[in-house]
């Protein structure tokens, strides 16, 4: 399956990224725009060079499809959420797993780093938002109150 990078002004295809063996569910550019991450039904995350289209890393570890990906503001880390009910934090340069965050009882639909990259929020089908310490993997808070699944999370800039 493919990911395409388009020039929004001209409609021209800039890159066609091939390598996933299943549908692509999520994409995210790094804040510096140099890399693109994609998450797929093939249970992998790929990090691509946005300029050349080359695969930089193939990240394996999830046991079910990857539904969401997000880079940290400093572009050093990448978070992925999966239908395996976990969130993984990866070193974007090496592809190493830094943390596997377990605690959701439902599919993970959303992830977002705090502006200082120290915390990570995740939203799930279990109707909760969890706030994690990105360095240690500890759950800092479990926010309850939604009557349905949580599909998006975000931190305030301040």
C-alpha atoms as one frame of an Amber mdcrd trajectory, in Angstrom:
protein
   0.000   0.000   0.000   1.192   3.525  -0.660   1.490   6.942   0.890   1.606
   9.931  -1.431   3.041  13.374  -0.781   1.375  16.016  -2.929   2.185  19.620
  -3.771  -0.983  21.342  -2.572  -0.482  24.316  -4.902   0.022  22.386  -8.143
  -1.527  18.998  -7.402   1.679  17.273  -8.477   2.767  14.069  -6.737   6.084
  14.754  -5.007   6.655  11.266  -3.570   4.998   7.869  -3.673   6.053   5.881
  -0.625   5.706   2.130  -1.026   6.401  -0.587   1.498   3.442  -1.201   3.796
   1.742  -4.556   3.310  -1.651  -3.334   4.564  -3.854  -0.253   4.415  -2.294
   2.917   5.817  -4.406   4.332   8.665  -2.320   7.274   9.860   0.352   9.711
   8.708   2.205  12.552  10.422   5.013  14.876   9.377   7.811  15.596  11.816
   7.722  19.215  13.026  10.824  20.008  10.954   9.105  18.579   7.847  12.017
  16.287   7.020  10.336  13.007   7.899   6.939  11.411   7.508   5.632   8.600
   9.693   2.918   6.185   8.635   0.999   3.541  10.564  -0.606   0.569   8.881
  -2.857  -2.438   9.212   0.331  -4.478   8.695   1.106  -3.660  12.383   4.153
  -1.543  11.494   5.152   2.092  11.606   7.423   3.405   8.887   9.508   6.554
   8.983  10.276   8.012   5.568  12.587  10.716   4.255  10.038  13.225   2.956
  12.422  14.642   0.331  13.670  11.383  -1.198  10.916   8.909  -0.309  13.431
   6.499   1.210  12.392   4.294   4.124  14.475   5.344   7.127  12.990   2.958
   9.707  10.451   0.149   9.868   9.195  -0.104  13.438   7.814  -3.455  14.563
   6.284  -4.312  17.915   2.530  -3.779  17.805   0.431  -6.953  17.686  -2.486
  -5.345  15.830  -3.052  -2.541  13.346  -1.555   0.903  13.969  -4.280   3.541
  14.078  -2.424   6.755  14.915   1.089   8.241  14.861   2.511  11.523  16.189
   5.985  13.036  16.423   7.211  14.854  19.506   7.718  18.616  19.040  11.512
  18.122  18.981  11.160  15.399  16.280  13.241  13.006  18.409  10.420  10.662
  19.396   7.443   9.123  17.668   4.334   7.761  19.362   2.036   5.158  17.866
  -1.329   3.884  19.043  -2.762   0.531  18.083  -5.771  -1.725  18.184  -3.610
  -3.884  20.476  -4.607  -1.334  23.191  -1.040  -0.071  23.651   0.899   3.073
  22.873   4.537   2.808  21.895   7.134   5.554  22.049   9.998   5.105  19.602
  13.344   6.793  19.071  12.736   8.371  15.659  16.431   8.258  14.705  17.230
   4.654  15.657  13.819   2.977  15.627  14.338   1.624  19.144  11.294   1.156
  21.372  11.640   3.568  24.285   8.372   2.751  26.069   5.389   0.442  25.699
   2.460   2.062  27.482  -0.173  -0.361  28.743  -3.357   0.562  30.572  -6.124
   1.201  28.067  -8.829  -1.463  27.920  -9.901  -0.445  24.420  -8.414   0.399
  21.049  -6.118   3.459  21.013  -7.412   6.122  18.609  -5.354   9.219  19.414
  -1.939  10.281  20.697  -0.308  13.683  21.213   2.866  14.927  22.877   2.927
  17.924  25.194   4.766  21.012  23.872   7.855  20.141  25.970   7.769  16.473
  24.804   7.722  15.296  28.439   4.161  13.999  28.487   1.995  12.041  26.099
  -1.799  11.924  25.960  -3.724   8.997  24.505  -7.416   8.540  23.800  -9.186
   5.210  23.546 -12.367   3.288  22.857 -12.411   2.720  26.635 -13.714   6.334
  26.923 -10.639   7.579  28.785  -7.726   9.897  28.152  -4.475   8.857  29.757
  -1.587  11.194  30.454   1.764   9.433  30.506   5.297  10.391  31.495   7.076
   9.956  28.154  10.453   9.222  29.781   9.352   6.614  32.338   6.098   5.307
  30.855   4.251   5.950  34.116   0.559   6.833  34.009   0.242  10.334  35.460
  -3.539  10.655  35.124  -6.521   8.754  33.798  -9.215  11.216  32.745 -12.744
   9.814  32.777 -16.092  11.311  31.859 -16.652  10.738  28.153 -19.724   8.709
  27.221 -18.141   7.353  24.055 -14.778   6.586  22.542 -12.095   9.280  22.452
 -10.936   9.947  18.886  -8.697  13.010  19.352  -6.439  14.508  22.008  -4.357
  17.693  22.099  -2.325  19.741  24.543  -2.691  23.490  24.921   0.404  25.360
  23.665   0.979  26.683  27.210
